[in-house]
Coordinates of C-alpha atoms in Angstrom, one line a residue:
X1 CA 82.9 109.5 97.4
X2 CA 81.8 110.9 94.1
X3 CA 81.6 114.6 95.0
X4 CA 83.8 117.2 96.5
X5 CA 84.0 120.9 97.6
X6 CA 87.2 122.8 97.4
X7 CA 88.1 125.5 100.0
X8 CA 90.9 127.8 98.9
X9 CA 92.6 129.8 101.7
X10 CA 93.1 133.5 100.8
X11 CA 95.7 134.9 103.3
X12 CA 96.5 138.6 103.6
X13 CA 98.9 140.7 105.6
X14 CA 96.9 140.3 108.8
X15 CA 96.2 136.5 108.5
X16 CA 99.0 134.2 107.4
X17 CA 98.3 131.1 105.4
X18 CA 99.2 128.6 108.2
X19 CA 97.2 130.4 110.8
X20 CA 94.2 130.7 108.5
X21 CA 94.4 127.0 107.6
X22 CA 94.4 126.1 111.3
X23 CA 91.3 128.3 112.0
X24 CA 89.4 127.0 109.0
X25 CA 90.2 123.4 109.9
X26 CA 89.1 124.0 113.5
X27 CA 85.8 125.3 112.4
X28 CA 85.4 122.4 110.0
X29 CA 86.0 120.0 112.8
X30 CA 83.3 121.7 114.9
X31 CA 80.8 121.5 112.0
X32 CA 81.6 117.8 111.4
X33 CA 81.2 117.1 115.2
X34 CA 77.9 119.0 115.4
X35 CA 76.6 117.1 112.4
X36 CA 77.8 113.8 113.8
X37 CA 78.8 112.6 110.4
X38 CA 81.3 109.9 109.5
X39 CA 80.7 110.4 105.8
X40 CA 82.8 113.5 105.1
X41 CA 86.5 113.2 104.3
X42 CA 89.2 115.8 104.1
X43 CA 92.2 116.0 101.8
X44 CA 95.0 118.5 101.2
X45 CA 95.6 118.4 97.4
X46 CA 98.4 121.0 97.4
X47 CA 100.4 119.0 100.0
X48 CA 104.2 119.0 99.4
X49 CA 106.2 119.7 102.6
X50 CA 103.4 121.8 104.0
X51 CA 99.6 121.1 103.8
X52 CA 99.1 123.9 101.3
X53 CA 96.3 126.4 100.8
X54 CA 93.5 124.1 99.7
X55 CA 91.2 121.9 101.8
X56 CA 89.1 119.5 99.9
X57 CA 85.9 118.0 101.4
X58 CA 84.8 114.6 99.9
X59 CA 81.4 112.9 100.3
X60 CA 78.0 112.4 98.8
X61 CA 76.3 115.4 97.3
X62 CA 73.7 115.4 100.0
X63 CA 76.2 115.3 102.9
X64 CA 78.3 118.0 101.3
X65 CA 75.2 120.2 100.9
X66 CA 74.4 119.6 104.6
X67 CA 77.8 120.9 105.6
X68 CA 77.7 123.9 103.2
X69 CA 74.2 124.8 104.5
X70 CA 75.5 125.2 108.1
X71 CA 77.5 128.3 107.3
X72 CA 80.3 126.8 109.3
X73 CA 83.0 129.2 108.1
X74 CA 81.3 132.2 109.7
X75 CA 83.6 135.3 109.6
X76 CA 86.4 133.3 108.0
X77 CA 84.4 133.1 104.7
X78 CA 86.0 136.4 103.7
X79 CA 89.3 134.6 103.7
X80 CA 88.1 131.6 101.7
X81 CA 86.9 130.8 98.3
X82 CA 84.5 127.8 98.5
X83 CA 83.7 126.0 95.2
X84 CA 80.2 124.6 94.4
X85 CA 79.8 120.9 94.8
X86 CA 81.6 119.2 92.0
X87 CA 81.9 115.6 90.6
X88 CA 85.2 113.8 91.2
X89 CA 87.0 113.3 87.8
X90 CA 87.4 109.8 86.3
X91 CA 90.7 107.9 86.6
X92 CA 91.9 109.3 89.9
X93 CA 94.2 107.7 92.5
X94 CA 93.2 107.1 96.1
X95 CA 95.0 107.4 99.4
X96 CA 94.4 107.4 103.1
X97 CA 94.9 110.6 105.0
X98 CA 95.1 110.0 108.7
X99 CA 96.4 111.3 112.0
X100 CA 99.8 110.1 113.3
X101 CA 100.8 110.4 116.9
X102 CA 104.2 110.2 118.6
X103 CA 104.5 107.3 121.0
X104 CA 106.6 109.3 123.4
X105 CA 105.2 112.6 124.6
X106 CA 105.7 115.1 127.3
X107 CA 102.2 114.4 128.7
X108 CA 103.0 110.7 128.9
X109 CA 106.3 111.5 130.7
X110 CA 104.4 113.7 133.2
X111 CA 102.0 110.8 134.0
X112 CA 105.0 108.5 134.5
X113 CA 106.6 111.0 136.9
X114 CA 103.3 111.5 138.8
X115 CA 102.9 107.8 139.3
X116 CA 106.5 107.5 140.5
X117 CA 107.2 104.8 137.9
X118 CA 110.3 106.4 136.4
X119 CA 113.7 107.3 137.9
X120 CA 115.7 110.5 137.3
X121 CA 118.1 108.7 134.9
X122 CA 115.2 107.2 133.0
X123 CA 113.6 110.7 132.7
X124 CA 116.7 112.0 131.0
X125 CA 116.8 108.9 128.7
X126 CA 113.1 109.3 127.9
X127 CA 113.5 113.0 126.9
X128 CA 116.6 112.3 124.8
X129 CA 114.8 109.5 122.9
X130 CA 111.6 111.6 122.6
X131 CA 113.4 114.5 120.9
X132 CA 115.3 112.1 118.7
X133 CA 112.0 110.5 117.5
X134 CA 110.1 113.7 116.7
X135 CA 107.5 113.7 113.9
X136 CA 108.5 115.3 110.7
X137 CA 104.9 115.2 109.2
X138 CA 102.9 118.3 108.3
X139 CA 100.5 119.3 111.1
X140 CA 97.6 121.6 112.0
X141 CA 97.7 123.5 115.3
X142 CA 94.2 123.3 116.7
X143 CA 92.7 125.0 119.8
X144 CA 90.4 123.0 122.0
X145 CA 87.0 124.6 122.5
X146 CA 86.6 122.9 125.8
X147 CA 89.8 123.9 127.6
X148 CA 91.5 126.4 125.2
X149 CA 94.7 124.3 125.0
X150 CA 96.5 124.1 121.7
X151 CA 97.6 120.8 120.3
X152 CA 99.1 119.6 117.0
X153 CA 97.4 117.1 114.8
X154 CA 100.1 115.5 112.6
X155 CA 98.9 114.3 109.2
X156 CA 100.0 111.2 107.5
X157 CA 99.5 110.5 103.8
X158 CA 99.2 106.9 102.7
X159 CA 100.6 105.4 99.5
X160 CA 98.7 106.1 96.3
X161 CA 96.3 103.2 95.3
X162 CA 94.2 102.5 92.2
X163 CA 91.1 101.3 94.0
X164 CA 89.0 103.1 96.6
X165 CA 88.6 101.6 100.1
X166 CA 85.2 102.4 101.7
X167 CA 84.9 103.2 105.4
X168 CA 84.2 105.9 108.0
X169 CA 85.9 109.1 108.9
X170 CA 86.3 110.7 112.2
X171 CA 85.0 114.2 113.1
X172 CA 88.3 115.6 111.7
X173 CA 87.6 114.0 108.3
X174 CA 90.4 111.5 108.6
X175 CA 90.6 107.7 108.5
X176 CA 93.4 105.1 108.8
X177 CA 91.5 102.7 106.5
X178 CA 89.1 104.6 104.2
X179 CA 90.6 106.3 101.1
X180 CA 89.8 109.7 99.5
X181 CA 90.1 110.5 95.8
X182 CA 93.5 112.1 95.1
X183 CA 93.8 114.4 92.1

């Protein structure tokens, strides 16, 4: 991953930063899915407590050109500043950026109730434990194109490393194993 493109979110009075970030990321996911690529990674270099106002795409120059040529931002391009394809600087750190999921969810509880494999007392215990174990990670709230439902995609940032780890990325630009340059 020697190249990157930076997308800076430009919110205004009508479109708040977090809503705009969610919309841009949803469109990016659709573009990566359509291209069926496993060679584009995503990072959030302004991450502190929140994900920030910058999405960085990492990949080869040719793959990044392919993404840019699809005009995937559409009408959201007015709210974004997209950099040209740039070379990753020397002496950077690396880290994984992946999805993290809660083990206990409301959907899982509904399935247990539907199968009649949990008692009323166990339902209360499950809910209490579920709320006590909530995720504290930053997240994106995405809307499914197939059914319109909204869901949260919690993001986990791995420890900084000195060496890159090669691998593939999902259609959200995330990977549990492969690293992205962090600078």
